[in-house]
PDB file of C-alpha atoms and ligand atoms in Angstrom:
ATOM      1  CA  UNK P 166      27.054   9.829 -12.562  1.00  0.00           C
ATOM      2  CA  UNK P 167      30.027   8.658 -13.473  1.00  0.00           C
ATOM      3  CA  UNK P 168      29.836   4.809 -13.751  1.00  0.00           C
ATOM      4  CA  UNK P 169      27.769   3.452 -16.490  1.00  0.00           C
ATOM      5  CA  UNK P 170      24.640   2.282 -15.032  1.00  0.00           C
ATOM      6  CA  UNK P 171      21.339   0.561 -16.734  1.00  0.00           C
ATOM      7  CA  UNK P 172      17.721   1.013 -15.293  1.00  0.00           C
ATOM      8  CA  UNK P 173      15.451  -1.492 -16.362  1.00  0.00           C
ATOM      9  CA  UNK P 174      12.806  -3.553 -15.199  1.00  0.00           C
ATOM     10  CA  UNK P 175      13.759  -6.432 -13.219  1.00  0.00           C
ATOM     11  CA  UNK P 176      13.947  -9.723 -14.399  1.00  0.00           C
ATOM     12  CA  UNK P 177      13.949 -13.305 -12.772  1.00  0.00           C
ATOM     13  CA  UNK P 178      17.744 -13.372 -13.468  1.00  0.00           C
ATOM     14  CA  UNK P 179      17.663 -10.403 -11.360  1.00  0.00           C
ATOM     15  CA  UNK P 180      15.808 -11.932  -8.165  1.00  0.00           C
ATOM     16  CA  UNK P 181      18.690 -13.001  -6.184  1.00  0.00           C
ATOM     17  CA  UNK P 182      21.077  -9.855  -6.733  1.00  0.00           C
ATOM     18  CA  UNK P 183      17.463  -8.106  -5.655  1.00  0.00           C
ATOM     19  CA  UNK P 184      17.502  -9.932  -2.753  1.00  0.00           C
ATOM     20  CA  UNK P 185      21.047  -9.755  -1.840  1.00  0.00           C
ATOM     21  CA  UNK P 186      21.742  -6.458  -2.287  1.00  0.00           C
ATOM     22  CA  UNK P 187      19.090  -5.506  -0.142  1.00  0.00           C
ATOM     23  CA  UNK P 188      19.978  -7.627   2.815  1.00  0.00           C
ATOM     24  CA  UNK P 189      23.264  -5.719   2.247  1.00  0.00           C
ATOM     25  CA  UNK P 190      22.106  -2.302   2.083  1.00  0.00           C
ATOM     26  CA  UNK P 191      19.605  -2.703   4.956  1.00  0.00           C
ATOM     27  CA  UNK P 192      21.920  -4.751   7.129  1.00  0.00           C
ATOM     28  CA  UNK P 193      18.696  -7.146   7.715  1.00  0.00           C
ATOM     29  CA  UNK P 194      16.687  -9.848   5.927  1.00  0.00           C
ATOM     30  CA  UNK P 195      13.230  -8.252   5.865  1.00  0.00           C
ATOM     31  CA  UNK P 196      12.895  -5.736   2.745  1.00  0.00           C
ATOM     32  CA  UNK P 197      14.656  -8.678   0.672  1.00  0.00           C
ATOM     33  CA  UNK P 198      12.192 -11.167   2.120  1.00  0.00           C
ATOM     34  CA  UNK P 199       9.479  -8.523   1.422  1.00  0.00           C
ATOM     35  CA  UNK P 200      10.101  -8.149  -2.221  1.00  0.00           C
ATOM     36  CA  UNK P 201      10.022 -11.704  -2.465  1.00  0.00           C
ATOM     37  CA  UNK P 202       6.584 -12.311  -0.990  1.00  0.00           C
ATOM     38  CA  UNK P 203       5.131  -8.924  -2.835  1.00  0.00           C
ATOM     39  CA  UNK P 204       6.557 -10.386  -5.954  1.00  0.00           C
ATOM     40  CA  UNK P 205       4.306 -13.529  -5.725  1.00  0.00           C
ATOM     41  CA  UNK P 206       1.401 -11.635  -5.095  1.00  0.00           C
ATOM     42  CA  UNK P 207      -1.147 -10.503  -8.212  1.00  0.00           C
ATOM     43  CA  UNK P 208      -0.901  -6.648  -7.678  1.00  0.00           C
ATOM     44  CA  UNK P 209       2.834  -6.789  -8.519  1.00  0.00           C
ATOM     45  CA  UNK P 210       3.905  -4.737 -11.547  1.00  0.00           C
ATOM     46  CA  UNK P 211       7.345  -5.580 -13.041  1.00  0.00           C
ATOM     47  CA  UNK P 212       7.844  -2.166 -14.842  1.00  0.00           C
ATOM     48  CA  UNK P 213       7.608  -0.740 -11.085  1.00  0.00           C
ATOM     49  CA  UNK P 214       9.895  -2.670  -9.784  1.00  0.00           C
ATOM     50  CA  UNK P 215      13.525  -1.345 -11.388  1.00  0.00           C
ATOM     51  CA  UNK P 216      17.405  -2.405 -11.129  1.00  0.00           C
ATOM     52  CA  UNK P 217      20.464  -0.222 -11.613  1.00  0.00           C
ATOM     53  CA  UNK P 218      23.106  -2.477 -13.130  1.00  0.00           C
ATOM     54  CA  UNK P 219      26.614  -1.455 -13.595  1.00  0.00           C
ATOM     55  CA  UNK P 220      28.128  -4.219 -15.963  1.00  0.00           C
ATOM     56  CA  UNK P 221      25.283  -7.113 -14.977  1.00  0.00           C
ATOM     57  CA  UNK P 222      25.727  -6.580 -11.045  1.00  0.00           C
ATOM     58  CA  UNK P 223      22.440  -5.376  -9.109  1.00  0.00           C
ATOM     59  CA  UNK P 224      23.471  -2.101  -7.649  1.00  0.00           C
ATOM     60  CA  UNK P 225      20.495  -0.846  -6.852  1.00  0.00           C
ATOM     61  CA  UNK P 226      16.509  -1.742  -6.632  1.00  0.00           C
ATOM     62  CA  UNK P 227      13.718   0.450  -6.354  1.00  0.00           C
ATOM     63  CA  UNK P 228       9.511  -1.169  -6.042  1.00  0.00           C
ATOM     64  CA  UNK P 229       6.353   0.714  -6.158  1.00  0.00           C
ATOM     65  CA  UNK P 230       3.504  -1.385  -4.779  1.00  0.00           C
ATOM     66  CA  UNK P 231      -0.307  -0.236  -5.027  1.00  0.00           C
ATOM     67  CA  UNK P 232      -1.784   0.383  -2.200  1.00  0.00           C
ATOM     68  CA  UNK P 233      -4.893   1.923  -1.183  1.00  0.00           C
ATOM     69  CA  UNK P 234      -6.016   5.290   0.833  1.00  0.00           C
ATOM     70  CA  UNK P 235      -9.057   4.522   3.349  1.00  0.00           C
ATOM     71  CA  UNK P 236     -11.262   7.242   3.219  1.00  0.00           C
ATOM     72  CA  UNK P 237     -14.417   7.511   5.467  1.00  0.00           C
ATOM     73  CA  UNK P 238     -16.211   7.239   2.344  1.00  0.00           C
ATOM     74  CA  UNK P 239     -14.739   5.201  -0.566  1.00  0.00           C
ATOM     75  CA  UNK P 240     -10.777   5.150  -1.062  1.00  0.00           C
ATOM     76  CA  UNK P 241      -7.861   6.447  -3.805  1.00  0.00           C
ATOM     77  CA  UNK P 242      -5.729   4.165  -5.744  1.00  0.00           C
ATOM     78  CA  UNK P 243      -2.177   5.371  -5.124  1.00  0.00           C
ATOM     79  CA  UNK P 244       1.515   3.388  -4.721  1.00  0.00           C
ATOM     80  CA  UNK P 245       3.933   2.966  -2.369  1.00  0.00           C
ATOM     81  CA  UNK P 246       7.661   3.529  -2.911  1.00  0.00           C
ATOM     82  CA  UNK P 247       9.026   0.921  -0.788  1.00  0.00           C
ATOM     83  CA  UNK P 248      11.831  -0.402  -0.455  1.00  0.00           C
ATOM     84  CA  UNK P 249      14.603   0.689  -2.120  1.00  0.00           C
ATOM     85  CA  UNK P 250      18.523   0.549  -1.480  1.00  0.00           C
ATOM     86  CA  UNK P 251      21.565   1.184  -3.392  1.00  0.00           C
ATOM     87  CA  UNK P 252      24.795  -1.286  -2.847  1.00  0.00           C
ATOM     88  CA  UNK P 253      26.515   0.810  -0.488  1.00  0.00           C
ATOM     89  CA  UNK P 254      30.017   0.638  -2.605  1.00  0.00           C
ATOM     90  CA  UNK P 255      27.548   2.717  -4.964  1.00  0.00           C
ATOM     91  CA  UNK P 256      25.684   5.084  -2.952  1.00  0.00           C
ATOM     92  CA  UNK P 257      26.230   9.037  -3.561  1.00  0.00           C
ATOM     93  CA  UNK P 258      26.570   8.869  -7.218  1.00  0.00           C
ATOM     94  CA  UNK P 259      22.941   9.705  -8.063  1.00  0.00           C
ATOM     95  CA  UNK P 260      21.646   6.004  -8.848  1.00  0.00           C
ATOM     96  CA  UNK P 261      19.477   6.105  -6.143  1.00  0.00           C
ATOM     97  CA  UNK P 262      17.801   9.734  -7.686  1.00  0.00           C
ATOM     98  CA  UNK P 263      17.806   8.055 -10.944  1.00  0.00           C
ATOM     99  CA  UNK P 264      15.928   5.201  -9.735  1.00  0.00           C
ATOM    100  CA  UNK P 265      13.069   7.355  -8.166  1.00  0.00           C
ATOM    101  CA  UNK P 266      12.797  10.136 -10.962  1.00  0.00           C
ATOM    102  CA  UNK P 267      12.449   6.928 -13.380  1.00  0.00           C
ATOM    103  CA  UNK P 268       9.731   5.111 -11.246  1.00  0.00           C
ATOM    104  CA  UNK P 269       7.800   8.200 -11.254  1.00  0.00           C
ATOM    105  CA  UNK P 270       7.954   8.587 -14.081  1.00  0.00           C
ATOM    106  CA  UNK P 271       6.900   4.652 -15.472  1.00  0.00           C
ATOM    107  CA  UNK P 272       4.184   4.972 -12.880  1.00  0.00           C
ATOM    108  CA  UNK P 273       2.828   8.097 -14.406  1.00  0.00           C
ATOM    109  CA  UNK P 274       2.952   6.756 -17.976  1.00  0.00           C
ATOM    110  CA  UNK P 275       0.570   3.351 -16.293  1.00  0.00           C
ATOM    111  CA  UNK P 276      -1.670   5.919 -15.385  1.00  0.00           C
ATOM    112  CA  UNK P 277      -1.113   6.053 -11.526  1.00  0.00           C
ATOM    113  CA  UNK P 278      -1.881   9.272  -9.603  1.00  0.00           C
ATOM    114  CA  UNK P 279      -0.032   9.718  -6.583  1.00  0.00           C
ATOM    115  CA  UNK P 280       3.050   7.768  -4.551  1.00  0.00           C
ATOM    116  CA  UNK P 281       3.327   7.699  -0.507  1.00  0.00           C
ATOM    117  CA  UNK P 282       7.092   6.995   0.494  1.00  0.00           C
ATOM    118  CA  UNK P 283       7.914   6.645   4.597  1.00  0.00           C
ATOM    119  CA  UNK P 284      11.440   7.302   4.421  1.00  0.00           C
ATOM    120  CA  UNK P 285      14.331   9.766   5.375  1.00  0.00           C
ATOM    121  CA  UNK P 286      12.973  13.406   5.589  1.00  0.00           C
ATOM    122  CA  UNK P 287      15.863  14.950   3.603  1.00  0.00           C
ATOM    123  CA  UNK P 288      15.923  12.690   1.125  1.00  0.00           C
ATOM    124  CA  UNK P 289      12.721  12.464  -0.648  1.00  0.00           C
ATOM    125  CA  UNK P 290      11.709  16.247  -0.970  1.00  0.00           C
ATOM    126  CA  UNK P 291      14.211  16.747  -3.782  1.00  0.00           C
ATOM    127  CA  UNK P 292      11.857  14.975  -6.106  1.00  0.00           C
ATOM    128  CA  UNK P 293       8.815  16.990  -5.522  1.00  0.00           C
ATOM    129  CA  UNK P 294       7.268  14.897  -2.527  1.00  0.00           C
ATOM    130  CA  UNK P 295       5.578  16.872   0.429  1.00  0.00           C
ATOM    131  CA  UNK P 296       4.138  15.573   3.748  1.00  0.00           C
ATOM    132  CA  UNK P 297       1.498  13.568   3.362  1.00  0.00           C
ATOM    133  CA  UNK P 298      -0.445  15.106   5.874  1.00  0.00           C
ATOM    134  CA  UNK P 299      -0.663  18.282   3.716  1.00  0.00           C
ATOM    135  CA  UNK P 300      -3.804  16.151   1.846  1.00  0.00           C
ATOM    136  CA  UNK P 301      -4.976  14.933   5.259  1.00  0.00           C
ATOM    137  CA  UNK P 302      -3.312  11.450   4.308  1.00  0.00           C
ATOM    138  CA  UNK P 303      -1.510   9.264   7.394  1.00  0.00           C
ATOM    139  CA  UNK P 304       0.069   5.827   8.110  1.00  0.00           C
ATOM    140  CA  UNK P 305      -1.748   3.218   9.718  1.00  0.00           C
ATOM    141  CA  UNK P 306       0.800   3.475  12.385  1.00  0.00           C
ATOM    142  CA  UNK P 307       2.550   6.264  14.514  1.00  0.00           C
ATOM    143  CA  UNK P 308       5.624   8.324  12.706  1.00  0.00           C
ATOM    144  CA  UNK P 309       6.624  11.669  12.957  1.00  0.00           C
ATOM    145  CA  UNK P 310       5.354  14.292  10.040  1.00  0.00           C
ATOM    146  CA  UNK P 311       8.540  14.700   8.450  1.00  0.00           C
ATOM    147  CA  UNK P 312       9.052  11.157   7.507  1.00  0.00           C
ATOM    148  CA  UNK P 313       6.022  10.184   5.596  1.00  0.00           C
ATOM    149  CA  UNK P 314       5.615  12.132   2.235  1.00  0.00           C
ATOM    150  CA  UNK P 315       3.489  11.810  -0.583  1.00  0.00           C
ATOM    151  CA  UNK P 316       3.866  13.061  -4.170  1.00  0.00           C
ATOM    152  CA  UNK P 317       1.189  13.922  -7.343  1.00  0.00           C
ATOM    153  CA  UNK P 318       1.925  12.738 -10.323  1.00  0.00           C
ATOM    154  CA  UNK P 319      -1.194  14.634 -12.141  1.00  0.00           C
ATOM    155  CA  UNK P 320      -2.986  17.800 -11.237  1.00  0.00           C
ATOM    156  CA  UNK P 321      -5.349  17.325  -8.143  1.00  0.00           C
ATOM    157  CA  UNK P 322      -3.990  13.269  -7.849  1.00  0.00           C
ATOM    158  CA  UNK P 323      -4.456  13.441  -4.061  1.00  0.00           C
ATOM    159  CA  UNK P 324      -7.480  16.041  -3.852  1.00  0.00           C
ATOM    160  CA  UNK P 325     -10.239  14.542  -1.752  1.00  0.00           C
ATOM    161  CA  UNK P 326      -7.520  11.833  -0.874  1.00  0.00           C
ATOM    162  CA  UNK P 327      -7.468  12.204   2.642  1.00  0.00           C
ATOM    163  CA  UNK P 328      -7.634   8.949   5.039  1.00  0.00           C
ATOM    164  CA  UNK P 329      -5.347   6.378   6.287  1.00  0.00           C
ATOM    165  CA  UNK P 330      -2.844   4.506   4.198  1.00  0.00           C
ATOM    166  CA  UNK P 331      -3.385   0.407   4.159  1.00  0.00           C
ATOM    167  CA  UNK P 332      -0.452  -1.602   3.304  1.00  0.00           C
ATOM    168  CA  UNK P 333      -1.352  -5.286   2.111  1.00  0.00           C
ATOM    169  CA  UNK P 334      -0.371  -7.524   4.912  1.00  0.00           C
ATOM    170  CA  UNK P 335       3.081  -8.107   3.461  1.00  0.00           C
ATOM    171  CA  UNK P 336       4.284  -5.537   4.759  1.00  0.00           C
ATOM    172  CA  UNK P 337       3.734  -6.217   8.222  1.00  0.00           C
ATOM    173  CA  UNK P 338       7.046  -7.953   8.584  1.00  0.00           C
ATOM    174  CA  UNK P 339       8.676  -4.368   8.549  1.00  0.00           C
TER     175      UNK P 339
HETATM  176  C1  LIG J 535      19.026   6.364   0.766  1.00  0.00           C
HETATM  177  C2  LIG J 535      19.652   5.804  -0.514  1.00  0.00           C
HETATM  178  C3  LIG J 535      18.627   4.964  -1.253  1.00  0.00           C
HETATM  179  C4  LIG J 535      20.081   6.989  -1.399  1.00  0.00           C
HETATM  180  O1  LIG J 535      20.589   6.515  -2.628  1.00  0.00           O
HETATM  181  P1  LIG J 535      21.872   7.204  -3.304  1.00  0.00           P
HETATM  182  O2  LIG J 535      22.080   6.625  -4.633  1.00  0.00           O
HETATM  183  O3  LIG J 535      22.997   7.110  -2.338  1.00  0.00           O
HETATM  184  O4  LIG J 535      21.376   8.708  -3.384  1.00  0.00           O
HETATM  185  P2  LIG J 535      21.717   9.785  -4.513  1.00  0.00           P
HETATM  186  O5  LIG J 535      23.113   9.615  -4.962  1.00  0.00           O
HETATM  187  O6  LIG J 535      20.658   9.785  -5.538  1.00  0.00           O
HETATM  188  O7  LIG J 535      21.545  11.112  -3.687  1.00  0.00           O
HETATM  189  C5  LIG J 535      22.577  11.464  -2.815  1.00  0.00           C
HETATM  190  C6  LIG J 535      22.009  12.425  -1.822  1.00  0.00           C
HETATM  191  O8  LIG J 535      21.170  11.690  -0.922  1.00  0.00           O
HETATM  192  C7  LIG J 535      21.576  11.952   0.387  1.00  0.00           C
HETATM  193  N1  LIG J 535      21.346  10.780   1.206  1.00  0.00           N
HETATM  194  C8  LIG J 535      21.886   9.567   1.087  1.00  0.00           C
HETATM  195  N2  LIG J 535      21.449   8.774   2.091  1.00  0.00           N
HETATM  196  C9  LIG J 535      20.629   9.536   2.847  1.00  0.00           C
HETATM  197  C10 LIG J 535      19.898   9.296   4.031  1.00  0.00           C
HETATM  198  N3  LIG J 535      19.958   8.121   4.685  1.00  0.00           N
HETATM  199  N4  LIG J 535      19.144  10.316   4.535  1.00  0.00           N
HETATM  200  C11 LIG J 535      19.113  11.498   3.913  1.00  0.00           C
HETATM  201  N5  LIG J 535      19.807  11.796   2.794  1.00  0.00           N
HETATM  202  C12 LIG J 535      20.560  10.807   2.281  1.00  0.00           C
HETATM  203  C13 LIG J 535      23.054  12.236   0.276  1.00  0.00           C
HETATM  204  O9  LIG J 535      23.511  12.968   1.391  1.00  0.00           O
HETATM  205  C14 LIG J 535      23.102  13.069  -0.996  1.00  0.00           C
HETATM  206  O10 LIG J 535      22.714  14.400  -0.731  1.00  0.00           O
HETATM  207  P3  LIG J 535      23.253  15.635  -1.638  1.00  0.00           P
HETATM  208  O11 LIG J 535      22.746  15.394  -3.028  1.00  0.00           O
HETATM  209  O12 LIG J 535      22.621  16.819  -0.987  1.00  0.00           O
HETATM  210  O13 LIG J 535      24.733  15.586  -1.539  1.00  0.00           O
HETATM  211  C15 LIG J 535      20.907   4.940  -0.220  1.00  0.00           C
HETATM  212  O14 LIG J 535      21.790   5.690   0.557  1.00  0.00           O
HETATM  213  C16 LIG J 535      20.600   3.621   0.489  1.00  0.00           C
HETATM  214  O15 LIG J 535      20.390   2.614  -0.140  1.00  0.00           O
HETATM  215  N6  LIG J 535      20.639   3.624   1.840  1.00  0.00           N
HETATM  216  C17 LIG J 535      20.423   2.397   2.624  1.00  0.00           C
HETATM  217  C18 LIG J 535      19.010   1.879   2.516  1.00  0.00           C
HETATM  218  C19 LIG J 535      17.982   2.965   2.743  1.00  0.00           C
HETATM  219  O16 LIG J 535      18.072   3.729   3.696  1.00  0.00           O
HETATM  220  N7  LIG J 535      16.969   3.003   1.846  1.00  0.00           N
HETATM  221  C20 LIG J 535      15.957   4.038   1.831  1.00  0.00           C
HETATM  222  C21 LIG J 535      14.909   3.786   2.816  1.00  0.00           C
HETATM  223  S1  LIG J 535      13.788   5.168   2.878  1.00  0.00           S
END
């Protein structure tokens, strides 16, 4: 990277940049509006949800919201990376790689186990995720394989994980 970027924890001065730069990135309204509601909700974690600043300006957002894996008998704790955009004046300098390696990282450190990501299938392999179906873990919803990953952050985070991903209601404006 070649600009001088900051990753840090968002802040309220940071909600509107948040919110703009994803209605930017995304060319729509709904992961801004998304990251508004999850924000007012009492499973939202600040540390998880992260900006990339270059000289005060939001260039980039990444959020990790716990969620839960149904299993026929009981369920796992785990998080989902979503969403997450880079201003596109920005992209393909290795803020948006920064931003992941660094929420895996915080999430590790708070002591979560695993994260699920639905997202572009060449993307998110270079940071260790796999298919989620690997563990016998799905989406509530129909996608192809190679679009919904999910990564360990310990040894064994996912064994005896398999079941159906539930995203809180929020998320049904996607
Ligand atoms: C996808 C995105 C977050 C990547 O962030 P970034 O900072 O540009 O990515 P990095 O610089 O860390 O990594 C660049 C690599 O990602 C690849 N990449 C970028 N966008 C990609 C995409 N849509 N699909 C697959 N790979 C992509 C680049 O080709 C490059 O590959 P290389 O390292 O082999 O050359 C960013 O392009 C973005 O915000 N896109 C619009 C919103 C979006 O799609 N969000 C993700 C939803 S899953």
């Amino acid at each position: 990277m070649n600009v001088n970027v900051t990753i840090t924890p968002e802040t309220e001065e940071d909600f509107n940049g948040i919110t703009r730069l994803h209605n930017l990135a995304f060319n729509q309204t709904e992961e801004g509006e998304l990251v508004k509601r999850l924000r007012k909700t009492s499973k939202f974690i600040s540390e998880l949800s992260l900006v990339a600043k270059i000289e005060e300006a939001v260039v980039g957002h990444i959020l990790f919201y716990p969620i839960r894996i149904k299993k026929d008998t009981g369920e796992c704790n785990s998080l989902a990376l979503a969403p997450m955009s880079i201003h596109p004046g920005y992209q393909k300098k290795g803020i948006g790689s920064s931003l992941v390696k660094k929420g895996l990282d915080t999430a590790k450190r708070l002591g979560f186990h695993s994260v699920i990501v639905l997202g572009h299938s060449t993307y998110y392999p270079r940071f260790g995720f796999k298919p989620a179906n690997r563990w016998g873990i799905g989406p509530p919803f129909e996608v192809p394989d190679d679009v919904f990953f999910a990564i360990e952050l310990v040894k064994n985070g996912l064994t005896d994980c398999g079941g159906t991903v539930e995203y809180p209601k929020e998320f049904n404006m996607l």
